[in-house]
CSV table of C-alpha atoms and ligand atoms in Angstrom, one decimal:
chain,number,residue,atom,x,y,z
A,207,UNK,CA,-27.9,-17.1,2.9
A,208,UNK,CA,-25.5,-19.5,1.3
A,209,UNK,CA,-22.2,-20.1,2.5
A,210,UNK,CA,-19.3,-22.2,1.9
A,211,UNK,CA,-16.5,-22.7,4.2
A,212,UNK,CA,-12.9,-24.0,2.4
A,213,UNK,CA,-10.2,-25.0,4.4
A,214,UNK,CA,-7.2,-27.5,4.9
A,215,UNK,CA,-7.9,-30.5,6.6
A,216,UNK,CA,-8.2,-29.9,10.7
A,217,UNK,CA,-9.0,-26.3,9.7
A,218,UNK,CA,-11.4,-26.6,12.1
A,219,UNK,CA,-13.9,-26.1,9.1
A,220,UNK,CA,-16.3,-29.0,10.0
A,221,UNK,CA,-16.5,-27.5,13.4
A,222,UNK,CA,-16.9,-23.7,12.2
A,223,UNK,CA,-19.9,-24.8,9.5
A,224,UNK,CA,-22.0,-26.9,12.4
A,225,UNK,CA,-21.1,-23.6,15.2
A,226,UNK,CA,-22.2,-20.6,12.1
A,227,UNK,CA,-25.3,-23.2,10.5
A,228,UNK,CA,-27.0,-22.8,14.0
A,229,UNK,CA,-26.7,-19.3,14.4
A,230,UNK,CA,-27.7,-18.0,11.2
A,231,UNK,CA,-30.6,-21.0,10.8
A,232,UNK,CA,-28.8,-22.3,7.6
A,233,UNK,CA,-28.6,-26.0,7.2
A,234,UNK,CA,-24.9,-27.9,7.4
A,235,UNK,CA,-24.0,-30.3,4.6
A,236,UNK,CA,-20.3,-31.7,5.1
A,237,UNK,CA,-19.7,-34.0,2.0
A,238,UNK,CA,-16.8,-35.8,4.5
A,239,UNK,CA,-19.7,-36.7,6.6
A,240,UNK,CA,-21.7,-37.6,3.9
A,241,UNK,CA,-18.8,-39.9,2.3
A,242,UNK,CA,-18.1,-41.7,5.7
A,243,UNK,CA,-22.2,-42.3,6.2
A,244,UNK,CA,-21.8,-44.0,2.7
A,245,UNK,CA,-18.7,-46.2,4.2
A,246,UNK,CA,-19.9,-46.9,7.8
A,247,UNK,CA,-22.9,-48.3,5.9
A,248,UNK,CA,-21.9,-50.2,3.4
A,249,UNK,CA,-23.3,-49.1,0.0
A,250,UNK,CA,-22.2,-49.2,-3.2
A,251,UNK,CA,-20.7,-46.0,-3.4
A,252,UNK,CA,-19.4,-46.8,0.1
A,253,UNK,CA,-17.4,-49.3,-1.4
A,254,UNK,CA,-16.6,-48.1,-4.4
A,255,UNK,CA,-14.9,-44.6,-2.7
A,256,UNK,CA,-13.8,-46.2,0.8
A,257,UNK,CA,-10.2,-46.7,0.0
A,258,UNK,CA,-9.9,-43.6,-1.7
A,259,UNK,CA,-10.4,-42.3,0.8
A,260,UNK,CA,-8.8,-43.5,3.4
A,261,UNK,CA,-6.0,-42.7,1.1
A,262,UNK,CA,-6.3,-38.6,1.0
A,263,UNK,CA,-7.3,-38.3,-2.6
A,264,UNK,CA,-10.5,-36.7,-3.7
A,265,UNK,CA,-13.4,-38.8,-5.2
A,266,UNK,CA,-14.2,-37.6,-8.4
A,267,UNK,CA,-16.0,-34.5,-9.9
A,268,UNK,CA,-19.3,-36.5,-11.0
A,269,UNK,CA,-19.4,-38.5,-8.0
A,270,UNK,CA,-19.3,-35.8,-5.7
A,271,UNK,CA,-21.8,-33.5,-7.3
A,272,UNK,CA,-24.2,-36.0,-7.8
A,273,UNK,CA,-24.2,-37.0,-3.6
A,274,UNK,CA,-24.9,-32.9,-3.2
A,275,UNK,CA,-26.7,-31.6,-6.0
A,276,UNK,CA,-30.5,-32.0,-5.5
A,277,UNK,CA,-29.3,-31.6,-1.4
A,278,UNK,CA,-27.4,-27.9,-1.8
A,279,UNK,CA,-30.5,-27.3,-4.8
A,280,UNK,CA,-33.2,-27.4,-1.7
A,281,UNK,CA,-31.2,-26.7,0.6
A,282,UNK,CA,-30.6,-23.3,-0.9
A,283,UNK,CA,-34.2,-22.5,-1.6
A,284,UNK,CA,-35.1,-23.2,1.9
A,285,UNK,CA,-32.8,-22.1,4.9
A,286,UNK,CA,-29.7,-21.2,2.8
A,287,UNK,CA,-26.8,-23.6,3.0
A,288,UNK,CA,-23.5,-23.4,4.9
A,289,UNK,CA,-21.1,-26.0,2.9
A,290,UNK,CA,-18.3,-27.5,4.4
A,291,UNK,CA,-15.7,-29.6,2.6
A,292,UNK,CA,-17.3,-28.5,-1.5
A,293,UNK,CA,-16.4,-27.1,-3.8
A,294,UNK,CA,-12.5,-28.8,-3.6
A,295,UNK,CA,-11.9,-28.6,-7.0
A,296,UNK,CA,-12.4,-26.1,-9.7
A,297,UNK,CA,-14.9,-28.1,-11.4
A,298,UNK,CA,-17.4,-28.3,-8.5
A,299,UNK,CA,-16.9,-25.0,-8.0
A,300,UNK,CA,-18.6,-24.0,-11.2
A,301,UNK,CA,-21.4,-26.7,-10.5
A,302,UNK,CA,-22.3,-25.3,-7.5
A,303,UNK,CA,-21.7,-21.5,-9.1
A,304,UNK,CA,-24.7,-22.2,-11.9
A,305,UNK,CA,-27.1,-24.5,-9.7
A,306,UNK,CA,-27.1,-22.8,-6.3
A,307,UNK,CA,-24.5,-19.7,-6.2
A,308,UNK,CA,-22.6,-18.8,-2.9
A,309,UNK,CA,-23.2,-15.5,-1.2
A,310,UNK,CA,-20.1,-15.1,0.5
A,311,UNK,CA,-17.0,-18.4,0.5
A,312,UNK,CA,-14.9,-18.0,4.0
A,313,UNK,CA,-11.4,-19.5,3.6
A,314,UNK,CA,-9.8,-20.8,6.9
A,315,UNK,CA,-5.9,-19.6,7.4
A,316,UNK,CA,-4.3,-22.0,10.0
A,317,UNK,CA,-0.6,-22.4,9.3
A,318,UNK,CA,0.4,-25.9,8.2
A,319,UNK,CA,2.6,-27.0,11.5
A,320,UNK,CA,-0.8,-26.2,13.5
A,321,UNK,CA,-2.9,-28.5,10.9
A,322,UNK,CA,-0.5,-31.5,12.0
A,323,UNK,CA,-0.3,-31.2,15.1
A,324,UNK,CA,-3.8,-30.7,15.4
A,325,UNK,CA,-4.4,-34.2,13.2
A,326,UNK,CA,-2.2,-36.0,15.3
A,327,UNK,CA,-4.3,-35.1,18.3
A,328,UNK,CA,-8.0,-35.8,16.0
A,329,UNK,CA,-6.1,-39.7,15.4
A,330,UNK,CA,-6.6,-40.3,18.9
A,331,UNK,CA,-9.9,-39.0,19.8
A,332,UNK,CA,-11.7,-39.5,16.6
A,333,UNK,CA,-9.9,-42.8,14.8
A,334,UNK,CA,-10.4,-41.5,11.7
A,335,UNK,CA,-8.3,-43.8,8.6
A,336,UNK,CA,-7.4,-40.6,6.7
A,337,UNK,CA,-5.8,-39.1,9.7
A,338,UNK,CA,-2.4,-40.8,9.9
A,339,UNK,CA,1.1,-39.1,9.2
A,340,UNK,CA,1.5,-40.3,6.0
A,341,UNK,CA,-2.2,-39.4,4.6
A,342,UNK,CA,-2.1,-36.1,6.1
A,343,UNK,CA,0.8,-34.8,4.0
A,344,UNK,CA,-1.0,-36.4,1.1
A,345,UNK,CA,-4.7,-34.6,2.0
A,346,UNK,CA,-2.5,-31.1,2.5
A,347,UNK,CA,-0.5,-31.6,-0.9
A,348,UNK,CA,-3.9,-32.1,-2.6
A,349,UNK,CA,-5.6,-29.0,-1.0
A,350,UNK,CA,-2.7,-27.2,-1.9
A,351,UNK,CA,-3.1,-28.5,-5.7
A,352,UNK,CA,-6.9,-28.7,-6.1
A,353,UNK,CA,-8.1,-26.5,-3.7
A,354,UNK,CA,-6.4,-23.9,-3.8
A,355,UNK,CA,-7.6,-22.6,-6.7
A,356,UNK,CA,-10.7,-22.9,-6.0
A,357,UNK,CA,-9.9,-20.3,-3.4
A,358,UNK,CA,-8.3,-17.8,-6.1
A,359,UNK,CA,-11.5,-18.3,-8.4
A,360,UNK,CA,-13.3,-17.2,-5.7
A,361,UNK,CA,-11.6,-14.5,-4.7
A,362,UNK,CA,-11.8,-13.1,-8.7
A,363,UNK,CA,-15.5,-13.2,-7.8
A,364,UNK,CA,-15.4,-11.3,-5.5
A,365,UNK,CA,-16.8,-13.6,-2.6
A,366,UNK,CA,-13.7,-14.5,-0.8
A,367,UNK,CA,-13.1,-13.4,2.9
A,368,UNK,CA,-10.6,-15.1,4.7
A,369,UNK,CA,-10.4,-15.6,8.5
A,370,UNK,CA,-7.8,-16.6,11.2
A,371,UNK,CA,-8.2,-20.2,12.1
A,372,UNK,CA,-5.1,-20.7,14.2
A,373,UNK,CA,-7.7,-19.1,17.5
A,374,UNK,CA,-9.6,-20.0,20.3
A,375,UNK,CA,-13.2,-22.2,18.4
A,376,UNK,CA,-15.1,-19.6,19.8
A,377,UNK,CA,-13.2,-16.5,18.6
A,378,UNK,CA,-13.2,-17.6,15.2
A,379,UNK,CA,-16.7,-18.3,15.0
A,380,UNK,CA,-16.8,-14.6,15.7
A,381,UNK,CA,-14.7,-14.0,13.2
A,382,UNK,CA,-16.8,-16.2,10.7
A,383,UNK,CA,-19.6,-14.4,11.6
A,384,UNK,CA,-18.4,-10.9,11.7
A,385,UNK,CA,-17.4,-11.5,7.8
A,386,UNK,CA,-20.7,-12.8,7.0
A,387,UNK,CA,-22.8,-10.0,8.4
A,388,UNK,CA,-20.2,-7.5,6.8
A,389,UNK,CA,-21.3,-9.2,3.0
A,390,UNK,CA,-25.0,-9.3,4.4
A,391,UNK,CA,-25.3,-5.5,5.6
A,392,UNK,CA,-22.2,-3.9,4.5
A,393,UNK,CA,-20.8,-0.7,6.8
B,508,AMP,P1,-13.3,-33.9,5.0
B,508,AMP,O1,-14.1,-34.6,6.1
B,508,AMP,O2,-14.0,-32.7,4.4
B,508,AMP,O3,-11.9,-33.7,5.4
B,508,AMP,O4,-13.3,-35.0,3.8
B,508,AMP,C1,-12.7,-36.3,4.0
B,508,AMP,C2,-12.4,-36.9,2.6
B,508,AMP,O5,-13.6,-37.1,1.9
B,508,AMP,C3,-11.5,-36.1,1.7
B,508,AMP,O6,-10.1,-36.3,2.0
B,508,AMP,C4,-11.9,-36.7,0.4
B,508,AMP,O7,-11.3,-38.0,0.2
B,508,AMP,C5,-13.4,-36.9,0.5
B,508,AMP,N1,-14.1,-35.7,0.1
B,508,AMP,C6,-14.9,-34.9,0.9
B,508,AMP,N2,-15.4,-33.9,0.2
B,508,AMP,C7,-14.9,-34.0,-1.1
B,508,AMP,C8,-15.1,-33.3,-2.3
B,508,AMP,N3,-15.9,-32.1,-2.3
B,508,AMP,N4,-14.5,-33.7,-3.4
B,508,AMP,C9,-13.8,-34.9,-3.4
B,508,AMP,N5,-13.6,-35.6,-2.3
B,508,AMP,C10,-14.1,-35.2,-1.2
Protein backbone atom coordinates (compact mmCIF):
# COMPACT_ATOMS: atom_id res chain seq x y z
CA UNK A 1 0.00 0.00 0.00
CA UNK A 2 1.19 3.55 -0.61
CA UNK A 3 0.98 6.10 1.85
CA UNK A 4 1.90 9.55 2.38
CA UNK A 5 1.84 11.33 5.64
CA UNK A 6 1.59 15.51 5.37
CA UNK A 7 2.02 17.40 8.34
CA UNK A 8 3.52 20.72 9.92
CA UNK A 9 6.89 20.57 11.01
CA UNK A 10 7.16 18.56 14.70
CA UNK A 11 3.78 16.99 13.57
CA UNK A 12 5.25 14.12 14.74
CA UNK A 13 5.10 12.95 11.09
CA UNK A 14 8.67 11.54 10.82
CA UNK A 15 7.93 9.65 13.87
CA UNK A 16 4.34 8.36 12.68
CA UNK A 17 5.86 7.23 9.02
CA UNK A 18 9.00 5.08 10.73
CA UNK A 19 6.11 3.58 13.74
CA UNK A 20 3.11 2.69 10.60
CA UNK A 21 6.26 1.58 7.78
CA UNK A 22 6.95 -1.27 10.26
CA UNK A 23 3.70 -2.45 10.90
CA UNK A 24 2.28 -2.54 7.64
CA UNK A 25 5.91 -3.84 5.98
CA UNK A 26 5.93 -0.61 3.73
CA UNK A 27 9.31 1.06 3.33
CA UNK A 28 9.90 4.82 4.91
CA UNK A 29 11.34 7.47 2.70
CA UNK A 30 11.57 10.93 4.62
CA UNK A 31 13.01 13.47 1.91
CA UNK A 32 14.25 15.66 5.33
CA UNK A 33 16.38 12.68 5.97
CA UNK A 34 17.32 12.28 2.70
CA UNK A 35 18.29 16.25 2.33
CA UNK A 36 20.35 16.22 5.64
CA UNK A 37 22.32 12.72 4.45
CA UNK A 38 23.18 14.98 1.38
CA UNK A 39 24.47 17.85 3.86
CA UNK A 40 26.10 15.75 6.68
CA UNK A 41 28.06 14.40 3.64
CA UNK A 42 29.01 16.89 1.73
CA UNK A 43 27.88 16.49 -1.93
CA UNK A 44 27.04 18.66 -4.42
CA UNK A 45 23.59 18.88 -3.84
CA UNK A 46 24.55 18.99 -0.16
CA UNK A 47 26.01 22.14 -0.76
CA UNK A 48 24.00 23.55 -3.16
CA UNK A 49 20.57 23.09 -0.73
CA UNK A 50 22.28 23.33 2.80
CA UNK A 51 21.55 26.86 3.50
CA UNK A 52 18.26 26.63 2.21
CA UNK A 53 17.61 24.80 4.29
CA UNK A 54 18.71 25.67 7.33
CA UNK A 55 16.69 28.60 6.38
CA UNK A 56 12.95 26.91 6.33
CA UNK A 57 12.29 27.29 2.63
CA UNK A 58 11.61 24.35 0.40
CA UNK A 59 14.22 23.18 -2.25
CA UNK A 60 12.77 23.30 -5.47
CA UNK A 61 10.28 21.16 -7.44
CA UNK A 62 12.90 19.45 -9.88
CA UNK A 63 15.40 19.01 -7.22
CA UNK A 64 13.27 17.25 -5.01
CA UNK A 65 11.54 14.91 -7.39
CA UNK A 66 14.58 13.86 -8.90
CA UNK A 67 16.26 12.72 -5.17
CA UNK A 68 12.68 10.47 -4.92
CA UNK A 69 11.61 9.56 -8.18
CA UNK A 70 13.28 6.25 -9.22
CA UNK A 71 13.23 5.64 -5.03
CA UNK A 72 9.11 6.06 -4.50
CA UNK A 73 8.94 4.29 -8.41
CA UNK A 74 10.47 0.87 -6.79
CA UNK A 75 9.57 1.43 -3.76
CA UNK A 76 6.01 1.32 -4.79
CA UNK A 77 6.23 -1.80 -6.92
CA UNK A 78 7.83 -3.61 -4.09
CA UNK A 79 6.61 -3.12 -0.33
CA UNK A 80 4.38 -0.04 -1.01
CA UNK A 81 5.74 3.25 0.29
CA UNK A 82 4.82 5.23 3.41
CA UNK A 83 6.15 9.00 2.44
CA UNK A 84 6.90 11.38 4.90
CA UNK A 85 7.76 15.03 4.20
CA UNK A 86 6.56 14.79 -0.13
CA UNK A 87 4.57 15.92 -1.77
CA UNK A 88 4.95 19.82 -0.10
CA UNK A 89 3.90 21.47 -2.92
CA UNK A 90 1.25 21.18 -5.53
CA UNK A 91 3.63 20.39 -8.15
CA UNK A 92 5.15 17.18 -6.50
CA UNK A 93 1.94 16.28 -5.72
CA UNK A 94 1.07 15.66 -9.34
CA UNK A 95 4.52 13.98 -9.88
CA UNK A 96 4.02 11.57 -7.56
CA UNK A 97 0.00 11.32 -8.57
CA UNK A 98 1.12 10.07 -12.35
CA UNK A 99 4.47 7.98 -11.41
CA UNK A 100 3.47 6.18 -8.24
CA UNK A 101 -0.26 7.19 -7.00
CA UNK A 102 -1.10 7.23 -3.19
CA UNK A 103 -3.66 4.93 -1.82
CA UNK A 104 -4.76 6.81 1.01
CA UNK A 105 -2.66 10.71 2.25
CA UNK A 106 -3.02 11.03 6.29
CA UNK A 107 -2.82 14.71 7.29
CA UNK A 108 -1.58 15.31 10.90
CA UNK A 109 -3.81 18.04 12.98
CA UNK A 110 -1.63 19.35 15.95
CA UNK A 111 -2.48 22.91 16.82
CA UNK A 112 0.16 25.45 16.05
CA UNK A 113 1.12 26.49 19.97
CA UNK A 114 1.78 22.54 20.37
CA UNK A 115 4.17 22.58 17.09
CA UNK A 116 6.36 25.31 18.96
CA UNK A 117 6.58 24.22 21.92
CA UNK A 118 7.32 20.92 20.74
CA UNK A 119 10.33 22.44 18.34
CA UNK A 120 11.74 24.20 21.08
CA UNK A 121 12.08 21.01 23.02
CA UNK A 122 13.49 18.95 19.46
CA UNK A 123 16.38 22.12 19.51
CA UNK A 124 17.78 20.63 22.45
CA UNK A 125 17.76 17.02 21.96
CA UNK A 126 18.18 16.90 18.30
CA UNK A 127 20.38 20.23 17.29
CA UNK A 128 18.82 20.55 14.33
CA UNK A 129 19.69 24.26 12.27
CA UNK A 130 16.15 24.60 10.99
CA UNK A 131 14.79 24.33 14.43
CA UNK A 132 15.32 27.78 15.94
CA UNK A 133 12.48 30.40 16.81
CA UNK A 134 12.93 32.40 14.05
CA UNK A 135 12.95 29.43 11.25
CA UNK A 136 10.09 27.77 12.77
CA UNK A 137 7.63 30.52 12.12
CA UNK A 138 9.17 30.65 8.62
CA UNK A 139 8.79 26.52 8.05
CA UNK A 140 4.99 26.97 9.53
CA UNK A 141 4.24 30.09 7.16
CA UNK A 142 5.42 28.00 4.25
CA UNK A 143 3.42 24.82 5.09
CA UNK A 144 0.63 26.98 5.52
CA UNK A 145 1.30 28.54 1.90
CA UNK A 146 2.65 25.50 -0.02
CA UNK A 147 1.36 22.73 1.72
CA UNK A 148 -1.63 23.36 2.39
CA UNK A 149 -2.97 22.89 -0.71
CA UNK A 150 -1.55 20.13 -1.36
CA UNK A 151 -3.84 18.91 1.50
CA UNK A 152 -7.10 20.38 -0.28
CA UNK A 153 -6.01 18.63 -3.67
CA UNK A 154 -6.00 15.70 -1.91
CA UNK A 155 -8.92 15.80 -0.20
CA UNK A 156 -10.89 16.64 -3.91
CA UNK A 157 -9.42 13.18 -4.63
CA UNK A 158 -10.81 11.73 -2.40
CA UNK A 159 -7.75 10.30 -0.38
CA UNK A 160 -7.55 12.54 2.50
CA UNK A 161 -8.11 11.38 6.13
CA UNK A 162 -6.94 13.41 8.76
CA UNK A 163 -5.93 12.34 12.28
CA UNK A 164 -5.34 14.01 15.78
CA UNK A 165 -1.66 14.57 16.30
CA UNK A 166 -1.82 16.64 19.49
CA UNK A 167 -1.91 12.64 21.45
CA UNK A 168 0.04 10.29 23.25
CA UNK A 169 2.85 8.73 19.97
CA UNK A 170 1.31 5.62 20.52
CA UNK A 171 -2.40 6.60 20.28
CA UNK A 172 -2.05 8.21 17.15
CA UNK A 173 -0.33 5.58 15.54
CA UNK A 174 -3.58 3.80 16.30
CA UNK A 175 -5.27 6.38 14.87
CA UNK A 176 -2.98 6.25 11.69
CA UNK A 177 -3.59 2.92 11.41
CA UNK A 178 -7.22 2.61 12.06
CA UNK A 179 -7.67 5.16 8.93
CA UNK A 180 -5.52 3.15 6.81
CA UNK A 181 -7.26 -0.20 7.37
CA UNK A 182 -10.64 1.72 7.05
CA UNK A 183 -9.45 2.71 3.05
CA UNK A 184 -7.87 -0.91 2.82
CA UNK A 185 -11.13 -2.94 3.85
CA UNK A 186 -13.77 -0.45 4.19
CA UNK A 187 -16.80 -1.25 6.97
P1 LIG B 1 11.47 17.77 7.30
O1 LIG B 1 12.51 16.91 7.94
O2 LIG B 1 10.44 16.98 6.53
O3 LIG B 1 10.87 18.76 8.24
O4 LIG B 1 12.25 18.62 6.17
C1 LIG B 1 13.30 19.50 6.52
C2 LIG B 1 13.56 20.49 5.39
O5 LIG B 1 13.97 19.80 4.21
C3 LIG B 1 12.35 21.32 4.96
O6 LIG B 1 12.13 22.45 5.78
C4 LIG B 1 12.79 21.73 3.54
O7 LIG B 1 13.80 22.73 3.58
C5 LIG B 1 13.45 20.45 3.05
N1 LIG B 1 12.49 19.54 2.40
C6 LIG B 1 12.10 18.30 2.86
N2 LIG B 1 11.21 17.75 2.03
C7 LIG B 1 10.99 18.65 1.04
C8 LIG B 1 10.15 18.68 -0.10
N3 LIG B 1 9.32 17.66 -0.39
N4 LIG B 1 10.19 19.77 -0.91
C9 LIG B 1 11.03 20.80 -0.64
N5 LIG B 1 11.84 20.85 0.42
C10 LIG B 1 11.82 19.79 1.27
Amino acid sequence: MNIVLIGPPASGKGTQAACLAAAIGGEHISTGALLRTEIQAGTALGERIGALVASGALVDDETITALVAARVLVTAERSGYVLDGYPRSLAQARALASAAPPHVVIALDVPEPVLIERVSRRAHTEGRADDTADVITHRLHVFAESTRPVLQWFRRHGLLRTVDGDAAPDIVAQAILDAVHEVAAPS
